[in-house]
PDB file of C-alpha atoms and ligand atoms in Angstrom:
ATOM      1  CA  UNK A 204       6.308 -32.889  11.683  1.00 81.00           C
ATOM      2  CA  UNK A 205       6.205 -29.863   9.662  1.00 94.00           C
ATOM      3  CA  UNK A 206       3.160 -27.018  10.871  1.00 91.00           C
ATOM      4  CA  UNK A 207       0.405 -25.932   8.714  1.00 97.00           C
ATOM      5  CA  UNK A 208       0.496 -22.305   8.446  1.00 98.00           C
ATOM      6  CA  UNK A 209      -1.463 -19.479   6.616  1.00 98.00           C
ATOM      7  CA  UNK A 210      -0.147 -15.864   7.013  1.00 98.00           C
ATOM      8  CA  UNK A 211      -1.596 -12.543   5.643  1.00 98.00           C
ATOM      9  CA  UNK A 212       0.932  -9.516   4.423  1.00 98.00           C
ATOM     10  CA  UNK A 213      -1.243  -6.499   4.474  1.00 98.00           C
ATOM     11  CA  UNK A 214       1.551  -4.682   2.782  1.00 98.00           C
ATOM     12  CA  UNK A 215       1.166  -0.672   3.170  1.00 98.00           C
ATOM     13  CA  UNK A 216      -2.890  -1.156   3.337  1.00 98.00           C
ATOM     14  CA  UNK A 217      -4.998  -0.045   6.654  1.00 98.00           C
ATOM     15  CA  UNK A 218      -5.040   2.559   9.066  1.00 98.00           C
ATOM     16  CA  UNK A 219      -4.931   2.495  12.634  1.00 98.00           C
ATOM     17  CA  UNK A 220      -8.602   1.670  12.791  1.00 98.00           C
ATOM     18  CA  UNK A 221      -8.499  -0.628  10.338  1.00 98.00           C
ATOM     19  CA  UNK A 222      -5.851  -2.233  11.536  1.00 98.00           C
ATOM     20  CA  UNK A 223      -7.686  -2.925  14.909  1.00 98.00           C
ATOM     21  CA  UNK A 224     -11.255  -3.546  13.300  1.00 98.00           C
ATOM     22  CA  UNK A 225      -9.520  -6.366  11.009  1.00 98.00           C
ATOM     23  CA  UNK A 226      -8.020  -8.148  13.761  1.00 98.00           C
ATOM     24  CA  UNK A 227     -10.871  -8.348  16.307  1.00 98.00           C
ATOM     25  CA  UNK A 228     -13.016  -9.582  13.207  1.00 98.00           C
ATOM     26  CA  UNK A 229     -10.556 -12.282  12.813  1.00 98.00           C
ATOM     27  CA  UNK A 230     -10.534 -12.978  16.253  1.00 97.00           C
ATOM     28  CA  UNK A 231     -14.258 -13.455  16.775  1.00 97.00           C
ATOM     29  CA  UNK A 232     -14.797 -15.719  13.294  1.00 96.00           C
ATOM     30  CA  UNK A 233     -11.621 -17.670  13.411  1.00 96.00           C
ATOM     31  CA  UNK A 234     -12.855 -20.009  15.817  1.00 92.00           C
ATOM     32  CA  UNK A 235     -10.430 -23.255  16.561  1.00 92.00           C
ATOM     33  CA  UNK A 236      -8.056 -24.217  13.427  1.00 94.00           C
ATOM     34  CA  UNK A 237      -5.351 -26.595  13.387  1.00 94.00           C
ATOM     35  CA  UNK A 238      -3.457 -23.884  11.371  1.00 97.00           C
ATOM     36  CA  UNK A 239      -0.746 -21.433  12.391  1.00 98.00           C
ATOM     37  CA  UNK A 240      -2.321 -18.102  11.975  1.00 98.00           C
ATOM     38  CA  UNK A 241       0.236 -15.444  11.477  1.00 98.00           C
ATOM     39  CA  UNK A 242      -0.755 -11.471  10.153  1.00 98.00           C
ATOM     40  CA  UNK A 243       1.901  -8.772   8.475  1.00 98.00           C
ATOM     41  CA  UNK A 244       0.181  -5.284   9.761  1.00 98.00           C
ATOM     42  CA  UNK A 245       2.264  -2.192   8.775  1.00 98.00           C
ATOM     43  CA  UNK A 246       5.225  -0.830  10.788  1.00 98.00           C
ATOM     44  CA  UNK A 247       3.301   1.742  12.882  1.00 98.00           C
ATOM     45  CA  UNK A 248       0.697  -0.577  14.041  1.00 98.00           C
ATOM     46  CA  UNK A 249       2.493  -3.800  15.063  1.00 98.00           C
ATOM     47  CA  UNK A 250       2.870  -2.718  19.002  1.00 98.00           C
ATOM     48  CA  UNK A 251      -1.375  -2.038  18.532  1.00 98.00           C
ATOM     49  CA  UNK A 252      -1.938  -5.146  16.823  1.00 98.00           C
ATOM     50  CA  UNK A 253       0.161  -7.046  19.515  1.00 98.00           C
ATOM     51  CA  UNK A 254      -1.922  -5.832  22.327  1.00 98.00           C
ATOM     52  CA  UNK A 255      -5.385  -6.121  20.668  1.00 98.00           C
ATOM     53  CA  UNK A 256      -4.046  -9.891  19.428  1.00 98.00           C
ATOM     54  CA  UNK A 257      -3.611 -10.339  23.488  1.00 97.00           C
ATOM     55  CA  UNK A 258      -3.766 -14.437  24.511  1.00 95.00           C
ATOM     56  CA  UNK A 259      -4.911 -15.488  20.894  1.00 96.00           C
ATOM     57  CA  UNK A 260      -3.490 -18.050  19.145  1.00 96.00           C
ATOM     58  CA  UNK A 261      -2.958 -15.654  16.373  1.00 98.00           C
ATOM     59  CA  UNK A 262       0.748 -14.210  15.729  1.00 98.00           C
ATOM     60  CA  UNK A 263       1.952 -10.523  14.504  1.00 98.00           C
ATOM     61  CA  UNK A 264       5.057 -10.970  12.493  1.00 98.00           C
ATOM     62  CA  UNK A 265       6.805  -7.908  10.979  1.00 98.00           C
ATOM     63  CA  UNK A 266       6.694  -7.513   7.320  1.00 98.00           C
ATOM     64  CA  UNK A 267      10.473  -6.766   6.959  1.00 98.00           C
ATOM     65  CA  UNK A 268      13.822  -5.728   8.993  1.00 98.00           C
ATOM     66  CA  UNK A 269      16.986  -3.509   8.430  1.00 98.00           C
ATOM     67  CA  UNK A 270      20.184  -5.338   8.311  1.00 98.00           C
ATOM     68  CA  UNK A 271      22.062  -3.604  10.875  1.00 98.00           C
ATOM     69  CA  UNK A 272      21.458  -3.736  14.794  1.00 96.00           C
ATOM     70  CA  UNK A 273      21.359  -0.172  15.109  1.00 97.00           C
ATOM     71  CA  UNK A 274      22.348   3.183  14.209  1.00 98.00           C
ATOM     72  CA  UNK A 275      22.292   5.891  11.425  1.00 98.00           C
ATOM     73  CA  UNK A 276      19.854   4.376   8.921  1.00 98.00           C
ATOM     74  CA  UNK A 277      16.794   6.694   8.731  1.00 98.00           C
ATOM     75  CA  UNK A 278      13.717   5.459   8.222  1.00 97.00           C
ATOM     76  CA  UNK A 279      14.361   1.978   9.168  1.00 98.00           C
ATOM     77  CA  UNK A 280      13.111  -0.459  11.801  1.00 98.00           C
ATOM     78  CA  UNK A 281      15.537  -2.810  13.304  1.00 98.00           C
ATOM     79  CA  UNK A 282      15.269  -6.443  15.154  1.00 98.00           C
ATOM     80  CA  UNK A 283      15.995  -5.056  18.766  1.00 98.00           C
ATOM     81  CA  UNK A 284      12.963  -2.689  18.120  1.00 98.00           C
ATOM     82  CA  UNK A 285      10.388  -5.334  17.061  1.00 98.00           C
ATOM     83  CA  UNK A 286      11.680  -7.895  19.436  1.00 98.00           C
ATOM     84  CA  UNK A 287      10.538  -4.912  22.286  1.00 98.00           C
ATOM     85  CA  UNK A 288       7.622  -4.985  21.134  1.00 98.00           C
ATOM     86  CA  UNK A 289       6.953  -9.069  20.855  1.00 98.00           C
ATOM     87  CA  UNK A 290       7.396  -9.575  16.901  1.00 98.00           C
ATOM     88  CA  UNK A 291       9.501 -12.609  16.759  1.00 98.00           C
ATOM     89  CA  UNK A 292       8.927 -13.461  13.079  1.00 98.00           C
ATOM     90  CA  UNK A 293       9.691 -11.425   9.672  1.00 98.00           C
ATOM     91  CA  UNK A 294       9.249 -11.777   6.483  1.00 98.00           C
ATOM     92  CA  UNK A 295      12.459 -11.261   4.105  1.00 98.00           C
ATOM     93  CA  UNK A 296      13.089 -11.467   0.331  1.00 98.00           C
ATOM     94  CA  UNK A 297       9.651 -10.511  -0.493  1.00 97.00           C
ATOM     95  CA  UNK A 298       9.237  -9.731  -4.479  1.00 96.00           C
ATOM     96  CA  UNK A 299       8.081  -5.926  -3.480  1.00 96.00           C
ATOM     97  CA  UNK A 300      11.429  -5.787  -1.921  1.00 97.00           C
ATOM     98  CA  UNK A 301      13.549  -7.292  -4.364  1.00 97.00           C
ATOM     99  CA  UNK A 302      11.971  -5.565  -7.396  1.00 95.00           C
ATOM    100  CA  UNK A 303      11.193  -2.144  -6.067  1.00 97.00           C
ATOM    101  CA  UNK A 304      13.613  -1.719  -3.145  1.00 97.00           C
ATOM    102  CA  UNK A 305      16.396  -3.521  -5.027  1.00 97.00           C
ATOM    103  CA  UNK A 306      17.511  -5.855  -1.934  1.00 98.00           C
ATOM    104  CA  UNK A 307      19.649  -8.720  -3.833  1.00 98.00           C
ATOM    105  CA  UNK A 308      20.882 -12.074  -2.464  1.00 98.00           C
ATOM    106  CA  UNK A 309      23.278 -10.307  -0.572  1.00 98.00           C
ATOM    107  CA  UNK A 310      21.860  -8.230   1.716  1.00 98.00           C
ATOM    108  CA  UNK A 311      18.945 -10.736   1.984  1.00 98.00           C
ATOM    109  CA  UNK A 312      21.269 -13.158   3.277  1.00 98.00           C
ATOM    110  CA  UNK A 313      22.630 -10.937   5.764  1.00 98.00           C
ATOM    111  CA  UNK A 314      19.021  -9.899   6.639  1.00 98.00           C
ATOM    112  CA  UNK A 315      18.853 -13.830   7.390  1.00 98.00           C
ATOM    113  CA  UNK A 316      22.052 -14.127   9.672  1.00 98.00           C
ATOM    114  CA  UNK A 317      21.102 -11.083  11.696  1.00 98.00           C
ATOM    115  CA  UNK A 318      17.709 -12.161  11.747  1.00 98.00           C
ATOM    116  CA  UNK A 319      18.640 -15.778  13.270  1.00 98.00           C
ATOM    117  CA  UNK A 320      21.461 -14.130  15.637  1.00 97.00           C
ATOM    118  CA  UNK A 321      18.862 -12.089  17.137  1.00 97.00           C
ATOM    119  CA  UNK A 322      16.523 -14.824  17.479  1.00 97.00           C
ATOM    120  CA  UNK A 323      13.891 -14.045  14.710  1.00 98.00           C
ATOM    121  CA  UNK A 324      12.107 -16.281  12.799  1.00 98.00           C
ATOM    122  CA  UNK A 325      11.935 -15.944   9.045  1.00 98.00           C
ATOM    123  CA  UNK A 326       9.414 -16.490   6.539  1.00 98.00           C
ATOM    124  CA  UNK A 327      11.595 -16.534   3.746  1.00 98.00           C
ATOM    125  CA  UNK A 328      10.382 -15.557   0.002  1.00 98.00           C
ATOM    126  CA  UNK A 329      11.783 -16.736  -2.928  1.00 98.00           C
ATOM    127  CA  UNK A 330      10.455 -17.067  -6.659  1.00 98.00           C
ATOM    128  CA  UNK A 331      10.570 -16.909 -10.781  1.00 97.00           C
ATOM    129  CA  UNK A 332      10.042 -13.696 -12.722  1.00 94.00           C
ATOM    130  CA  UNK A 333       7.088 -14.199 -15.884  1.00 92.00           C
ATOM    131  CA  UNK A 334      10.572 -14.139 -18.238  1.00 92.00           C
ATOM    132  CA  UNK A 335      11.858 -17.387 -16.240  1.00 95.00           C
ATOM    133  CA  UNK A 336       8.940 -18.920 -16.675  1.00 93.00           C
ATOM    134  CA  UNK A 337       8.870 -18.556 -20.106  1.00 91.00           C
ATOM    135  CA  UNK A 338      12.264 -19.571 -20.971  1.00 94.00           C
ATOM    136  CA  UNK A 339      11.908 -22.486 -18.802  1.00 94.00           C
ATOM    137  CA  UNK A 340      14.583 -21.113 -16.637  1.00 96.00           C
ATOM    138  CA  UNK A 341      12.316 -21.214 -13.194  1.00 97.00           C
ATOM    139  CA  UNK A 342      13.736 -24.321 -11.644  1.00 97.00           C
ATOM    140  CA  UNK A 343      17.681 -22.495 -12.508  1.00 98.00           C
ATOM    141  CA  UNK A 344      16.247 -19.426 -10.900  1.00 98.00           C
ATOM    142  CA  UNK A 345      14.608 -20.541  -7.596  1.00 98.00           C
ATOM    143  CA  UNK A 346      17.643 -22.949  -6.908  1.00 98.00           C
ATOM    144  CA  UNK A 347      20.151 -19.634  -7.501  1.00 98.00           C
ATOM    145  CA  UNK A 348      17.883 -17.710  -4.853  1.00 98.00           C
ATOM    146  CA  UNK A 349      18.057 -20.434  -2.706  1.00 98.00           C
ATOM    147  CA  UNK A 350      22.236 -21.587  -3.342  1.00 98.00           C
ATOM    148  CA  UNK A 351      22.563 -17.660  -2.275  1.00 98.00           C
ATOM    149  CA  UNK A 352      21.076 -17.517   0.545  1.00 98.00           C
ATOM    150  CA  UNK A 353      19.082 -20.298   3.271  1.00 98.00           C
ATOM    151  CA  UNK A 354      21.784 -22.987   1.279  1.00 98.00           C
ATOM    152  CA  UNK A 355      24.294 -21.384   3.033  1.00 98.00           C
ATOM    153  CA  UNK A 356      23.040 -22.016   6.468  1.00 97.00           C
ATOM    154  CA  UNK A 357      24.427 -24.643   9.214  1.00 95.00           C
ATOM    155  CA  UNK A 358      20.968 -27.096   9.316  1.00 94.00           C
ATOM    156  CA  UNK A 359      20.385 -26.025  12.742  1.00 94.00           C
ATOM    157  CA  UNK A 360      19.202 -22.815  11.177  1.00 96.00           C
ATOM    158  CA  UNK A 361      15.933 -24.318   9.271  1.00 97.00           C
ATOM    159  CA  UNK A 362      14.193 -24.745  12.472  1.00 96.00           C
ATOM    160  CA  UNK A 363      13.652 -21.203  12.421  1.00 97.00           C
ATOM    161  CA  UNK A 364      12.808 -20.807   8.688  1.00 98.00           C
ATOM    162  CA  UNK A 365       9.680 -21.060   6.580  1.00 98.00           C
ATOM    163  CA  UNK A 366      10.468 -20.795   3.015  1.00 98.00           C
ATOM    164  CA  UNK A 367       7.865 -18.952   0.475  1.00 98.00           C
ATOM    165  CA  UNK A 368       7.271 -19.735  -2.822  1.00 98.00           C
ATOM    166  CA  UNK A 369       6.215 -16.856  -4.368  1.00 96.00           C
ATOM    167  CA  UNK A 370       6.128 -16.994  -8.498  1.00 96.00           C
ATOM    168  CA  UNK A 371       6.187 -13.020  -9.118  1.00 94.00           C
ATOM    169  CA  UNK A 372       3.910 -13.238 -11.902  1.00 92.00           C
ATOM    170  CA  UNK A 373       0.886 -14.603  -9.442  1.00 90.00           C
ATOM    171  CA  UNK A 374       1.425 -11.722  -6.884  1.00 88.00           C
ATOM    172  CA  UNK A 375      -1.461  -9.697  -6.780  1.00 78.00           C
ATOM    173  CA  UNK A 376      -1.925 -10.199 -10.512  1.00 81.00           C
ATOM    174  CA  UNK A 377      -5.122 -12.552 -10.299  1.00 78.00           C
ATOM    175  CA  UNK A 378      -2.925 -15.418 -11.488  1.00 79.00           C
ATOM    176  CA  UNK A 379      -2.163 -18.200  -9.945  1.00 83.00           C
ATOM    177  CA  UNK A 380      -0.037 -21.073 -10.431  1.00 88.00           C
ATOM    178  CA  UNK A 381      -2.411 -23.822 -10.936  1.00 93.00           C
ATOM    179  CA  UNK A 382      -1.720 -26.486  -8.137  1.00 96.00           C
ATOM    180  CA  UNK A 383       0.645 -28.808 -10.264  1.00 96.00           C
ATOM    181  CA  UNK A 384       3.019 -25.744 -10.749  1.00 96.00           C
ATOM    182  CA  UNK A 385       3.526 -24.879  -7.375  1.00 96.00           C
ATOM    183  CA  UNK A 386       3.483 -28.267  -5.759  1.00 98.00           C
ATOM    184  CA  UNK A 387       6.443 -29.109  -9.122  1.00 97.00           C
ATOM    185  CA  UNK A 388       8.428 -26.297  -7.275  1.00 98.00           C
ATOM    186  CA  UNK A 389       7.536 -27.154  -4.056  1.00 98.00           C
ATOM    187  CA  UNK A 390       9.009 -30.680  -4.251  1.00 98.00           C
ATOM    188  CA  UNK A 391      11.990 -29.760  -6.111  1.00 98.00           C
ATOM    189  CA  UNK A 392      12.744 -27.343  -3.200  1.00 98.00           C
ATOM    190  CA  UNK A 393      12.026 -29.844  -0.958  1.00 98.00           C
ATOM    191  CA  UNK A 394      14.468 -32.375  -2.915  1.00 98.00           C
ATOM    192  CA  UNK A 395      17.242 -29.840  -3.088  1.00 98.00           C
ATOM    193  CA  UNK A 396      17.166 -29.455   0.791  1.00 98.00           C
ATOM    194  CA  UNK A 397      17.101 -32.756   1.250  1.00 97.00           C
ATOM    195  CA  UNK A 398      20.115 -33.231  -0.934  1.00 97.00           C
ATOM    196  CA  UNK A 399      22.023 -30.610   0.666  1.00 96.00           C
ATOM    197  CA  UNK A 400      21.192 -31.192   4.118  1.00 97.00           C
ATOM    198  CA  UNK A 401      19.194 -34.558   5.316  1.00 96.00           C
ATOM    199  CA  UNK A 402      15.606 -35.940   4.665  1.00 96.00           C
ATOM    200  CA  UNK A 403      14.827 -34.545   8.335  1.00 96.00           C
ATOM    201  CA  UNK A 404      15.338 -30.892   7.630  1.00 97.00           C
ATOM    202  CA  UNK A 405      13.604 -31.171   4.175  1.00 97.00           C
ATOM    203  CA  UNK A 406      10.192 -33.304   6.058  1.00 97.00           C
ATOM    204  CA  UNK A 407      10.314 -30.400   8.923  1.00 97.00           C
ATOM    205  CA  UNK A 408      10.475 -26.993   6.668  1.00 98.00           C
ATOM    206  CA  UNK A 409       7.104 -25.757   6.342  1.00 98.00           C
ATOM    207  CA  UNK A 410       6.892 -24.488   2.242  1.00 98.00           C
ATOM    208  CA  UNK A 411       3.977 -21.692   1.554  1.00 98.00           C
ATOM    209  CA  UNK A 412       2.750 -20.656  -1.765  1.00 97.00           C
ATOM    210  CA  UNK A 413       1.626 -17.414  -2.317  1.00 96.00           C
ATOM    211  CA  UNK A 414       0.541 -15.563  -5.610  1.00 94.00           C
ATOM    212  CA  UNK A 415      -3.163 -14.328  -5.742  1.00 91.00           C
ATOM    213  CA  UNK A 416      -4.522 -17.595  -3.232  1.00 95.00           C
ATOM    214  CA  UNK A 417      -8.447 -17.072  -3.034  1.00 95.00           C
ATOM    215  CA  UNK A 418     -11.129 -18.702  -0.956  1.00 97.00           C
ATOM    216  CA  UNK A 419     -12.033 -20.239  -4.753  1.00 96.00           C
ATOM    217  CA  UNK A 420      -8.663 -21.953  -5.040  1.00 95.00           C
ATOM    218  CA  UNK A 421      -7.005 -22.401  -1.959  1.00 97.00           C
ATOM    219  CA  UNK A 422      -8.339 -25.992  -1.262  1.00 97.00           C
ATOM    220  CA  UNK A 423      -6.641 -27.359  -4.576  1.00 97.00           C
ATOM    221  CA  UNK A 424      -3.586 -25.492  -4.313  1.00 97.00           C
ATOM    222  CA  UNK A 425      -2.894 -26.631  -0.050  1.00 97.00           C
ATOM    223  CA  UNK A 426      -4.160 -30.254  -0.569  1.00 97.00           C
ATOM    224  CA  UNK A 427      -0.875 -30.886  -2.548  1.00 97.00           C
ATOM    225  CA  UNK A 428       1.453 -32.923  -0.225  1.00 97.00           C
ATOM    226  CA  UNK A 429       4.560 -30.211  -0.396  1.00 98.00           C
ATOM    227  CA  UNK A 430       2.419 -27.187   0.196  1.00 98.00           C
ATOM    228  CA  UNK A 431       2.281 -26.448   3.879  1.00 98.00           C
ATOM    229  CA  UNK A 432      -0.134 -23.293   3.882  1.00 98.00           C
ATOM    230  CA  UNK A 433       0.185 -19.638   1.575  1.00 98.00           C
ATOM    231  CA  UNK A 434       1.255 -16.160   2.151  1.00 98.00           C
ATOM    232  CA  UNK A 435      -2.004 -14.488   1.291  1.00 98.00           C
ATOM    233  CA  UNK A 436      -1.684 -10.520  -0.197  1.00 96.00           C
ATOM    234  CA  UNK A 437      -4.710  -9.376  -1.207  1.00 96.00           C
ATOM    235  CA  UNK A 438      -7.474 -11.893   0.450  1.00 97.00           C
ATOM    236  CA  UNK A 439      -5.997 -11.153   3.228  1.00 98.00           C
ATOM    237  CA  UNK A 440      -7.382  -7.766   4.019  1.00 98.00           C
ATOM    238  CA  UNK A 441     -11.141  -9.466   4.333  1.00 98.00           C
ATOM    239  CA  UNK A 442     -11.648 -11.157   7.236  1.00 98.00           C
ATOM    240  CA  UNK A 443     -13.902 -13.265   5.664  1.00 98.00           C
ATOM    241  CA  UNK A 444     -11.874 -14.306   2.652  1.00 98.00           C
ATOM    242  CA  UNK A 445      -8.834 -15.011   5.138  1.00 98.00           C
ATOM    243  CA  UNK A 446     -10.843 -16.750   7.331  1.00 98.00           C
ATOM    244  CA  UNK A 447     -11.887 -19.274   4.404  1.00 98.00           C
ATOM    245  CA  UNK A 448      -8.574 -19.424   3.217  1.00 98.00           C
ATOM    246  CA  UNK A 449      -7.247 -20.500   6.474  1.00 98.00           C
ATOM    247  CA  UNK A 450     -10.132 -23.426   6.882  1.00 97.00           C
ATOM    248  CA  UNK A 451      -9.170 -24.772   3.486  1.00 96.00           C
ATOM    249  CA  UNK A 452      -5.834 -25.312   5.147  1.00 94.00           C
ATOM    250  CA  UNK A 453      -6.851 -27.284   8.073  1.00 83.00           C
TER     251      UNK A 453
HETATM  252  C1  PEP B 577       2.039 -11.459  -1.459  1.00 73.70           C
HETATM  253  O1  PEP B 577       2.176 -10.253  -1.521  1.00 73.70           O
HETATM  254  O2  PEP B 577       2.841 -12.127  -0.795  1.00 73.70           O
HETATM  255  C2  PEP B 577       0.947 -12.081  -2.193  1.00 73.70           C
HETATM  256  C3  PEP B 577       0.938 -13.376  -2.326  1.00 73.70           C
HETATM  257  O3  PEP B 577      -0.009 -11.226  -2.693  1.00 73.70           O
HETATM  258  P1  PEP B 577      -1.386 -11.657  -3.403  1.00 73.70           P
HETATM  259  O4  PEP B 577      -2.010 -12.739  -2.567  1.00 73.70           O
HETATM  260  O5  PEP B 577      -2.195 -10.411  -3.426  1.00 73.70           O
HETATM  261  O6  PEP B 577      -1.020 -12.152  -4.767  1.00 73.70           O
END
């Protein structure tokens, strides 16, 4: 049985006091939700927002990784680190990263294997430019990020992978895909992993969709059968707006 999950990126947004004010409002209004709650602070604050997370249910997950285990890479933040610190999840292939930090299929991929040999878990973001939309080439495009990358796993990897479907022109635009288009991609994705691997793997893979989700939308866009729960940008910096994005997932 696939989980239900919601997870904020807060991207480079919040300081240190923000950072801590956010998640103890999210901790007293969350209350009990039968949805995997998982938040994306900013690289200096994860050890911060693991301690004032303490016992909740709630998880800190790291919003990327380098892809070596150590050494001279300046500026970077490998596994071993965030693993010291309890972050057992990252996100990787995010559309900030592929557009403005130029990380391809390649290095993605090997983000993924050193990710999974270290034990990480993987949120795993993958979707069309506006231009692939509009030349009908989105289905072509999402199935080449995919055939580069999580295709070219053994299928005891997926246990440890939730895929994102992120359609670049609905991230932090103010456009979403209406519900049809992202539950179209979702099951095609879906399909394709069932194809290439077995119905099992494709039922147990938790899909997100993420591209501007609001409290206003989120209900029609996670009661589709092959959307599991979104990666939230934007409405995910107000506790409140989180909050009823999460409930519309439950
Ligand atoms: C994101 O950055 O993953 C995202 C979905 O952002 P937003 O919700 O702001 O569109």
């Amino acid at each position: 049985m696939r989980r239900k999950i919601v997870a904020g990126n807060w991207k480079m947004n919040n300081d240190l006091k923000e950072t801590i004010d956010l998640i103890n409002d999210l901790k007293q209004n969350l209350g009990n939700v039968d949805v995997k709650v998982l938040i994306a602070p900013s690289f200096p604050f994860l050890k911060t927002a693991v301690d004032q997370v303490g016992d909740h249910s709630i998880e800190v997950i790291s919003q990327n990784i380098n892809d070596n285990k150590s050494g001279a890479f300046t500026g970077e933040v490998s596994i071993d680190m965030l693993k010291s610190i309890g972050i057992n999840t990252t996100l990787i292939g995010h559309s900030e990263r592929r557009a403005i930090y130029n990380e391809d299929d390649v290095l993605l991929f090997k983000k993924i294997n050193i990710a999974l040999k270290s034990n990480m878990d993987i949120i795993f973001c993958f979707g069309e430019e506006l231009k692939d939309r509009k030349s009908n080439s989105h289905f072509d495009v999402v199935k080449s990020q995919l055939d580069n990358t999580v295709m070219k796993l053994e299928s005891s990897s997926w246990k440890n992978i939730v895929l994102a479907y992120e359609p670049v022109w609905a991230i932090g635009t103010g456009e979403t895909a209406s519900a049809e288009q992202a539950q179209e991609i979702h099951e095609f994705v879906r399909n394709y992993i069932s194809e290439k691997f077995n119905s099992e793997v494709a039922d147990n893979i938790s899909i997100l969709y993420g591209g501007s989700v609001k409290p206003s939308n989120a209900v029609e866009i996670f009661d589709k059968k092959d959307v599991d729960g979104g990666l939230i940008g934007g409405a995910a910096l107000k506790a409140h707006d989180f909050i009823e994005i999460i409930k519309a997932n439950s």
